[in-house]
XYZ file of N, CA and C in Angstrom:
627
model
N 124.610 147.243 70.926
C 123.219 147.467 71.315
C 123.110 148.659 72.245
N 124.007 148.724 73.226
C 123.983 149.827 74.186
C 124.374 151.136 73.514
N 125.305 151.071 72.567
C 125.702 152.280 71.841
C 124.519 152.853 71.059
N 123.722 151.976 70.486
C 122.567 152.421 69.703
C 121.386 152.811 70.582
N 121.324 152.235 71.765
C 120.205 152.504 72.676
C 120.762 152.795 74.067
N 121.335 153.986 74.273
C 122.051 154.285 75.523
C 121.189 154.247 76.783
N 119.881 154.306 76.652
C 119.014 154.285 77.836
C 118.584 152.878 78.227
N 118.996 151.924 77.443
C 118.580 150.556 77.714
C 119.231 150.037 78.991
N 118.501 149.207 79.727
C 119.035 148.552 80.919
C 118.949 147.046 80.710
N 120.085 146.366 80.819
C 120.135 144.930 80.582
C 120.947 144.247 81.674
N 120.710 142.956 81.796
C 121.538 142.121 82.674
C 122.163 141.049 81.802
N 123.473 141.011 81.778
C 124.199 140.064 80.939
C 124.848 139.017 81.832
N 124.538 137.757 81.575
C 125.114 136.649 82.331
C 126.060 135.847 81.453
N 127.146 135.380 82.038
C 128.026 134.421 81.384
C 128.031 133.175 82.236
N 127.570 132.057 81.649
C 127.472 130.842 82.439
C 127.590 129.633 81.525
N 127.556 128.449 82.107
C 127.618 127.232 81.295
C 126.311 127.081 80.525
N 126.358 126.447 79.347
C 125.130 126.274 78.556
C 123.978 125.627 79.326
N 124.202 124.548 80.100
C 123.064 123.965 80.832
C 122.419 124.940 81.806
N 123.229 125.768 82.457
C 122.679 126.744 83.399
C 121.854 127.788 82.652
N 122.373 128.270 81.528
C 121.647 129.271 80.744
C 120.311 128.704 80.258
N 120.328 127.468 79.766
C 119.096 126.835 79.285
C 118.067 126.763 80.406
N 118.497 126.361 81.596
C 117.567 126.282 82.723
C 117.061 127.659 83.135
N 117.906 128.681 83.053
C 117.471 130.037 83.382
C 116.404 130.524 82.413
N 116.565 130.164 81.146
C 115.547 130.530 80.153
C 114.243 129.803 80.450
N 114.304 128.508 80.712
C 113.105 127.719 80.995
C 112.394 128.221 82.250
N 113.181 128.598 83.254
C 112.604 129.083 84.511
C 112.094 130.521 84.416
N 112.408 131.201 83.314
C 111.952 132.578 83.152
C 112.846 133.603 83.819
N 114.047 133.186 84.247
C 114.959 134.122 84.908
C 115.608 135.074 83.912
N 115.797 134.618 82.674
C 116.345 135.476 81.627
C 115.469 135.330 80.380
N 115.472 136.370 79.561
C 114.634 136.382 78.356
C 115.221 135.550 77.230
N 116.542 135.621 77.090
C 117.177 135.084 75.892
C 118.547 134.523 76.231
N 118.872 133.394 75.634
C 120.197 132.824 75.813
C 120.843 132.534 74.480
N 122.167 132.523 74.465
C 122.927 132.076 73.297
C 123.768 130.901 73.774
N 123.438 129.708 73.255
C 124.082 128.484 73.733
C 124.307 127.531 72.564
N 124.993 126.446 72.858
C 125.090 125.343 71.902
C 123.731 124.644 71.900
N 122.949 124.862 70.859
C 121.570 124.357 70.843
C 121.503 122.843 70.703
N 122.634 122.198 70.427
C 122.645 120.734 70.392
C 122.361 120.140 71.764
N 122.508 120.968 72.813
C 122.229 120.512 74.171
C 120.739 120.525 74.496
N 119.932 121.183 73.664
C 118.517 121.350 74.009
C 117.592 121.291 72.803
N 118.062 120.774 71.691
C 117.308 120.865 70.444
C 115.983 120.099 70.471
N 115.839 119.148 71.391
C 114.608 118.373 71.470
C 113.685 118.830 72.601
N 114.013 119.953 73.221
C 113.211 120.443 74.351
C 112.043 121.280 73.834
N 110.816 120.759 73.980
C 109.623 121.422 73.447
C 109.289 122.715 74.181
N 109.921 122.958 75.310
C 109.646 124.190 76.067
C 110.360 125.400 75.485
N 111.256 125.162 74.549
C 112.107 126.225 74.038
C 111.801 126.574 72.589
N 111.977 127.833 72.284
C 111.999 128.301 70.899
C 113.468 128.500 70.526
N 113.909 127.870 69.444
C 115.327 127.859 69.082
C 115.512 128.455 67.694
N 116.476 129.352 67.583
C 116.839 129.928 66.283
C 118.346 129.753 66.085
N 118.754 128.802 65.251
C 120.188 128.535 65.081
C 120.928 129.714 64.439
N 122.192 129.828 64.782
C 123.109 130.757 64.125
C 123.979 129.958 63.158
N 124.598 130.620 62.183
C 125.488 129.894 61.262
C 126.618 129.186 62.019
N 126.980 128.014 61.543
C 128.067 127.269 62.163
C 129.417 127.882 61.803
N 130.349 127.792 62.743
C 131.705 128.275 62.521
C 132.687 127.147 62.794
N 133.775 127.134 62.072
C 134.802 126.122 62.278
C 135.464 126.301 63.644
N 135.744 125.179 64.286
C 136.484 125.174 65.551
C 137.889 124.645 65.269
N 138.867 125.308 65.828
C 140.251 124.851 65.721
C 140.738 124.451 67.099
N 141.769 123.647 67.136
C 142.370 123.236 68.399
C 143.664 124.021 68.570
N 143.746 124.783 69.644
C 144.899 125.668 69.864
C 145.753 125.181 71.033
N 147.030 125.512 70.954
C 147.959 125.182 72.029
C 148.912 126.348 72.242
N 149.593 126.309 73.360
C 150.579 127.348 73.665
C 151.808 127.170 72.786
N 152.568 128.230 72.655
C 153.844 128.158 71.955
C 154.775 127.185 72.693
N 155.375 126.254 71.974
C 156.263 125.277 72.595
C 155.570 124.016 73.080
N 154.288 123.872 72.797
C 153.540 122.675 73.200
C 154.113 121.442 72.496
N 154.055 120.264 73.132
C 154.586 119.049 72.487
C 153.970 118.731 71.126
N 152.735 119.167 70.872
C 152.103 118.890 69.581
C 152.365 119.986 68.550
N 152.980 121.065 68.978
C 153.229 122.176 68.054
C 154.176 121.736 66.942
N 153.765 121.979 65.717
C 154.605 121.656 64.578
C 154.429 120.260 64.037
N 153.715 119.381 64.758
C 153.492 118.025 64.264
C 152.373 118.035 63.221
N 152.506 117.198 62.214
C 151.551 117.180 61.107
C 150.597 116.000 61.203
N 149.398 116.197 60.658
C 148.385 115.137 60.505
C 148.153 114.379 61.808
N 147.836 115.121 62.847
C 147.609 114.510 64.152
C 146.329 113.677 64.163
N 146.320 112.626 64.984
C 145.151 111.768 65.163
C 144.409 112.177 66.434
N 143.134 111.794 66.506
C 142.320 112.150 67.662
C 142.939 111.635 68.962
N 143.500 110.425 68.923
C 144.097 109.857 70.133
C 145.225 110.739 70.670
N 145.961 111.379 69.774
C 147.044 112.269 70.204
C 146.483 113.520 70.873
N 145.324 113.986 70.405
C 144.673 115.147 71.007
C 144.159 114.800 72.400
N 143.498 113.641 72.503
C 142.873 113.238 73.765
C 143.882 112.835 74.824
N 145.149 112.730 74.449
C 146.201 112.431 75.427
C 146.522 113.644 76.293
N 145.955 114.804 75.941
C 146.179 116.036 76.698
C 144.853 116.537 77.276
N 144.919 117.264 78.394
C 143.683 117.836 78.938
C 143.076 118.839 77.954
N 141.761 118.887 77.913
C 141.053 119.909 77.150
C 140.530 120.946 78.131
N 140.601 122.210 77.755
C 140.043 123.277 78.571
C 138.913 123.927 77.778
N 137.780 124.103 78.426
C 136.651 124.722 77.731
C 135.354 124.471 78.462
N 134.261 124.808 77.788
C 132.946 124.632 78.376
C 132.393 123.250 78.043
N 131.194 122.975 78.498
C 130.570 121.659 78.346
C 130.326 121.342 76.869
N 130.623 120.103 76.471
C 130.356 119.622 75.113
C 129.023 118.866 75.102
N 128.355 118.858 73.953
C 127.060 118.197 73.839
C 127.205 116.686 73.990
N 126.133 116.000 74.430
C 126.179 114.535 74.551
C 126.539 113.837 73.247
N 126.233 114.462 72.120
C 126.534 113.839 70.834
C 128.027 113.595 70.651
N 128.862 114.360 71.360
C 130.309 114.209 71.234
C 130.917 113.399 72.379
N 130.096 113.037 73.358
C 130.631 112.405 74.560
C 131.342 111.091 74.263
N 130.706 110.207 73.505
C 131.333 108.913 73.216
C 132.613 109.076 72.411
N 132.625 110.058 71.529
C 133.788 110.278 70.678
C 134.988 110.756 71.482
N 134.738 111.594 72.489
C 135.832 112.247 73.211
C 136.231 111.531 74.504
N 135.484 110.522 74.887
C 135.750 109.873 76.171
C 136.374 108.492 75.997
N 137.160 108.339 74.964
C 137.754 107.026 74.663
C 139.053 106.793 75.434
N 139.355 107.626 76.374
C 140.576 107.463 77.149
C 141.412 108.722 77.107
N 142.515 108.691 77.821
C 143.375 109.862 77.846
C 142.964 110.847 78.918
N 143.505 112.035 78.813
C 143.324 113.052 79.846
C 142.306 114.122 79.483
N 141.642 113.997 78.335
C 140.838 115.099 77.796
C 139.682 115.503 78.693
N 139.020 114.535 79.320
C 137.867 114.852 80.157
C 137.050 113.609 80.429
N 135.783 113.815 80.809
C 134.937 112.679 81.178
C 133.487 112.984 80.826
N 132.669 111.944 80.829
C 131.246 112.088 80.578
C 130.523 112.319 81.901
N 129.648 113.312 81.916
C 128.818 113.571 83.087
C 127.662 112.565 83.077
N 127.592 111.704 84.078
C 126.598 110.638 84.096
C 125.172 111.185 84.142
N 124.963 112.316 84.774
C 123.618 112.856 84.924
C 123.060 113.402 83.611
N 123.895 114.109 82.858
C 123.424 114.781 81.641
C 123.847 114.100 80.352
N 124.901 113.259 80.432
C 125.444 112.652 79.229
C 126.376 113.561 78.474
N 126.574 114.772 78.945
C 127.466 115.726 78.290
C 128.917 115.383 78.583
N 129.816 115.901 77.753
C 131.252 115.695 77.968
C 131.811 116.900 78.710
N 132.454 116.631 79.829
C 133.064 117.683 80.637
C 134.563 117.688 80.384
N 135.095 118.757 79.793
C 136.544 118.832 79.617
C 137.266 118.666 80.948
N 138.488 118.206 80.882
C 139.274 118.030 82.110
C 139.329 119.322 82.915
N 139.376 120.444 82.211
C 139.350 121.755 82.863
C 138.113 122.467 82.325
N 137.009 122.350 83.037
C 135.736 122.907 82.588
C 135.597 124.326 83.125
N 135.536 125.283 82.228
C 135.393 126.686 82.609
C 134.339 127.334 81.718
N 133.706 128.380 82.228
C 132.686 129.105 81.473
C 133.169 130.492 81.055
N 134.418 130.779 81.355
C 135.005 132.076 81.032
C 136.031 131.914 79.920
N 135.828 132.629 78.819
C 136.772 132.574 77.705
C 138.144 133.072 78.118
N 138.183 134.171 78.858
C 139.477 134.722 79.270
C 140.223 133.744 80.169
N 139.501 133.047 81.042
C 140.147 132.057 81.918
C 140.666 130.884 81.103
N 139.873 130.437 80.120
C 140.298 129.305 79.284
C 141.585 129.643 78.541
N 141.667 130.845 78.012
C 142.868 131.246 77.278
C 144.079 131.305 78.195
N 143.905 131.854 79.391
C 145.025 131.951 80.328
C 145.530 130.566 80.713
N 144.601 129.638 80.902
C 144.993 128.274 81.269
C 145.772 127.622 80.130
N 145.261 127.751 78.907
C 145.947 127.160 77.752
C 147.328 127.763 77.546
N 147.472 129.031 77.871
C 148.765 129.702 77.718
C 149.774 129.243 78.769
N 149.266 128.696 79.879
C 150.163 128.373 80.983
C 150.468 126.913 81.179
N 149.875 126.033 80.345
C 150.125 124.597 80.519
C 149.908 123.889 79.183
N 149.862 122.576 79.212
C 149.730 121.804 77.973
C 148.284 121.478 77.625
N 147.318 122.097 78.294
C 145.916 121.887 77.941
C 145.648 122.432 76.544
N 144.789 121.726 75.805
C 144.410 122.141 74.459
C 143.091 122.894 74.508
N 142.974 123.902 73.669
C 141.813 124.788 73.681
C 141.062 124.705 72.358
N 139.933 123.985 72.309
C 139.106 124.007 71.100
C 138.289 125.297 71.085
N 138.369 126.050 69.990
C 137.772 127.380 69.994
C 137.650 127.892 68.567
N 136.806 128.874 68.356
C 136.736 129.495 67.033
C 137.918 130.457 66.885
N 138.459 130.602 65.692
C 139.637 131.468 65.504
C 139.414 132.897 65.971
N 138.211 133.425 65.785
C 137.937 134.812 66.164
C 138.163 135.063 67.651
N 137.907 134.041 68.463
C 138.015 134.211 69.913
C 139.463 134.272 70.396
N 140.399 133.875 69.549
C 141.817 133.936 69.911
C 142.577 134.758 68.869
N 141.909 135.711 68.287
C 142.484 136.557 67.239
C 143.804 137.172 67.693
N 143.796 137.860 68.838
C 145.002 138.549 69.319
C 146.108 137.560 69.652
N 145.745 136.424 70.244
C 146.753 135.430 70.639
C 147.385 134.759 69.427
N 146.612 134.580 68.364
C 147.178 134.035 67.131
C 148.143 135.034 66.496
N 147.759 136.295 66.491
C 148.620 137.315 65.884
C 149.919 137.490 66.661
N 149.848 137.363 67.992
C 151.061 137.515 68.800
C 151.933 136.267 68.781
N 151.358 135.134 68.384
C 152.096 133.879 68.398
C 152.051 133.155 69.722
N 151.303 133.691 70.694
C 151.211 133.036 71.996
C 150.409 131.743 71.917
N 149.406 131.717 71.046
C 148.653 130.496 70.790
C 148.785 130.155 69.315
N 148.725 128.873 69.011
C 148.850 128.436 67.626
C 147.822 127.351 67.336
N 147.436 127.251 66.086
C 146.497 126.235 65.631
C 147.275 124.964 65.295
N 146.846 123.831 65.875
C 147.542 122.587 65.586
C 146.852 121.856 64.433
N 147.555 120.925 63.859
C 147.129 120.249 62.634
C 146.176 119.092 62.944
N 144.951 119.466 63.310
C 143.912 118.468 63.536
C 142.565 119.058 63.166
N 141.852 118.383 62.290
C 140.500 118.812 61.921
C 139.603 117.585 61.863
N 138.322 117.808 62.071
C 137.331 116.740 61.988
C 135.986 117.373 61.659
N 135.104 116.573 61.069
C 133.815 117.095 60.633
C 132.992 117.651 61.789
N 133.161 117.093 62.983
C 132.360 117.533 64.122
C 132.902 118.806 64.768
N 134.037 119.291 64.301
C 134.628 120.484 64.911
C 134.007 121.746 64.317
N 132.808 122.037 64.752
C 132.109 123.251 64.365
C 131.135 123.636 65.464
N 130.815 124.898 65.521
C 129.888 125.377 66.539
C 128.468 124.937 66.204
N 127.617 124.991 67.202
C 126.197 124.719 67.003
C 125.370 125.706 67.807
N 125.805 126.966 67.790
C 125.164 127.970 68.630
C 123.868 128.500 68.033
N 123.039 129.026 68.913
C 121.796 129.644 68.486
C 121.139 130.361 69.654
N 120.066 131.051 69.344
C 119.280 131.744 70.376
C 118.266 130.773 70.962
N 118.075 130.835 72.266
C 117.023 130.061 72.914
C 116.167 130.990 73.761
N 114.857 130.794 73.681
C 113.906 131.559 74.472
C 112.789 130.625 74.888
N 112.074 130.985 75.911
C 110.947 130.184 76.353
C 109.841 130.284 75.313
N 109.297 129.159 74.930
C 108.375 129.119 73.800
C 107.157 130.014 74.005
N 106.629 130.088 75.204
C 105.402 130.853 75.444
C 105.666 132.253 75.997
N 106.887 132.738 75.847
C 107.248 134.047 76.396
C 107.525 135.021 75.266
N 106.913 136.191 75.324
C 107.142 137.235 74.323
C 108.439 137.958 74.651
N 109.322 138.018 73.682
C 110.613 138.660 73.916
C 110.468 140.175 74.005
N 111.281 140.763 74.894
C 111.309 142.213 75.048
C 111.922 142.852 73.811
N 111.578 144.113 73.520
C 112.165 144.804 72.360
C 113.688 144.780 72.369
N 114.302 144.883 73.544
C 115.768 144.869 73.625
C 116.318 143.519 73.161
N 115.643 142.425 73.525
C 116.090 141.105 73.104
C 115.965 140.936 71.593
N 114.872 141.425 71.035
C 114.681 141.347 69.585
C 115.735 142.169 68.851
N 116.077 143.340 69.395
C 117.104 144.182 68.783
C 118.468 143.503 68.853
N 118.727 142.828 69.969
C 119.988 142.109 70.126
C 120.111 140.998 69.092
N 119.033 140.256 68.877
C 119.032 139.178 67.887
C 119.385 139.715 66.506
N 118.789 140.828 66.131
C 119.035 141.399 64.806
C 120.471 141.877 64.661
N 121.035 142.445 65.720
C 122.420 142.914 65.664
C 123.389 141.744 65.526
N 123.139 140.672 66.265
C 124.011 139.500 66.166
C 123.981 138.932 64.754
N 122.804 138.885 64.168
C 122.687 138.390 62.794
C 123.499 139.251 61.821
N 123.496 140.553 62.047
C 124.200 141.472 61.150
C 125.710 141.275 61.192
N 126.244 140.939 62.363
C 127.705 140.807 62.478
C 128.203 139.412 62.094
N 127.281 138.484 61.845
C 127.701 137.130 61.504
C 128.567 137.095 60.242
N 128.177 137.853 59.225
C 128.946 137.847 57.977
C 130.368 138.354 58.211
N 130.513 139.404 59.018
C 131.843 139.933 59.338
C 132.663 138.893 60.093
N 132.016 138.172 60.998
C 132.703 137.165 61.795
C 133.232 136.033 60.929
N 132.410 135.586 59.988
C 132.832 134.504 59.085
C 134.015 134.957 58.235
N 133.942 136.166 57.737
C 135.029 136.694 56.895
C 136.338 136.763 57.672
N 136.256 137.228 58.914
C 137.466 137.330 59.735
C 138.023 135.939 60.062
N 137.135 135.005 60.367
C 137.580 133.648 60.684
C 138.292 133.012 59.498
N 137.767 133.224 58.317
C 138.405 132.671 57.113
C 139.796 133.250 56.923
N 139.955 134.545 57.203
C 141.275 135.171 57.079
C 142.239 134.595 58.111
N 141.779 134.409 59.347
C 142.639 133.864 60.393
C 143.077 132.438 60.057
N 142.164 131.653 59.541
C 142.511 130.283 59.154
C 143.537 130.274 58.029
N 143.330 131.127 57.050
C 144.256 131.179 55.920
C 145.638 131.659 56.355
N 145.673 132.516 57.370
C 146.933 133.126 57.801
C 147.680 132.280 58.831
N 146.937 131.664 59.771
C 147.596 131.033 60.922
C 147.471 129.518 60.974
N 146.713 128.916 60.061
C 146.672 127.459 60.029
C 147.768 126.935 59.129
N 148.965 127.491 59.316
C 150.160 127.044 58.582
C 151.015 126.294 59.588
N 150.780 124.988 59.676
C 151.298 124.212 60.784
C 152.822 124.126 60.825
N 153.476 124.403 59.707
C 154.933 124.342 59.704
C 155.551 125.467 60.499
N 154.743 126.483 60.851
C 155.253 127.632 61.592
C 154.971 127.540 63.088
N 154.482 126.400 63.547
C 154.046 126.311 64.952
C 155.200 126.124 65.924
N 156.274 125.514 65.529
C 157.310 125.161 66.498
C 158.129 126.372 66.895
């Protein structure tokens, strides 16, 4: 966006989805990109979903689950999860015990044992301990290619993104926000293609150990 419009001035925030949603509602920011499952019933918001992407569970090289086949959810939840807030729809599923995290009583959301809003921090943590990192393959492209992170053999129907744009329903978006929306839509096809290649290349669980 900045390359195409070098005179544009923007403020970019990285924060937890609940904080971003509240900033949009309060009028502090024009547009947010969040897991819309956290706010899909909020009449104050205008929501435009993005295509869903598969989520994989990644671990460091040498992790106890590396190389094991057909893992069960209980085996995953026996380890801490590192990542951002999960929607309430997943809270009951993920809070059945173990070290993975806990349910936030105020919001009903699931808080990973290591709750972070920074992708780079989440990756560093997963690389340095036995915490598991649920993430889209594109976000760990370099780490998969280097072998520092690996995809473990666990999949489930709920392991997909639910991201979308959120804006205040009665607020007219600035031209820069509208341009940003269009650019994100344009790169979605490239993102899906790359993710499919990463899955085909690195979801070979026999190579994890």
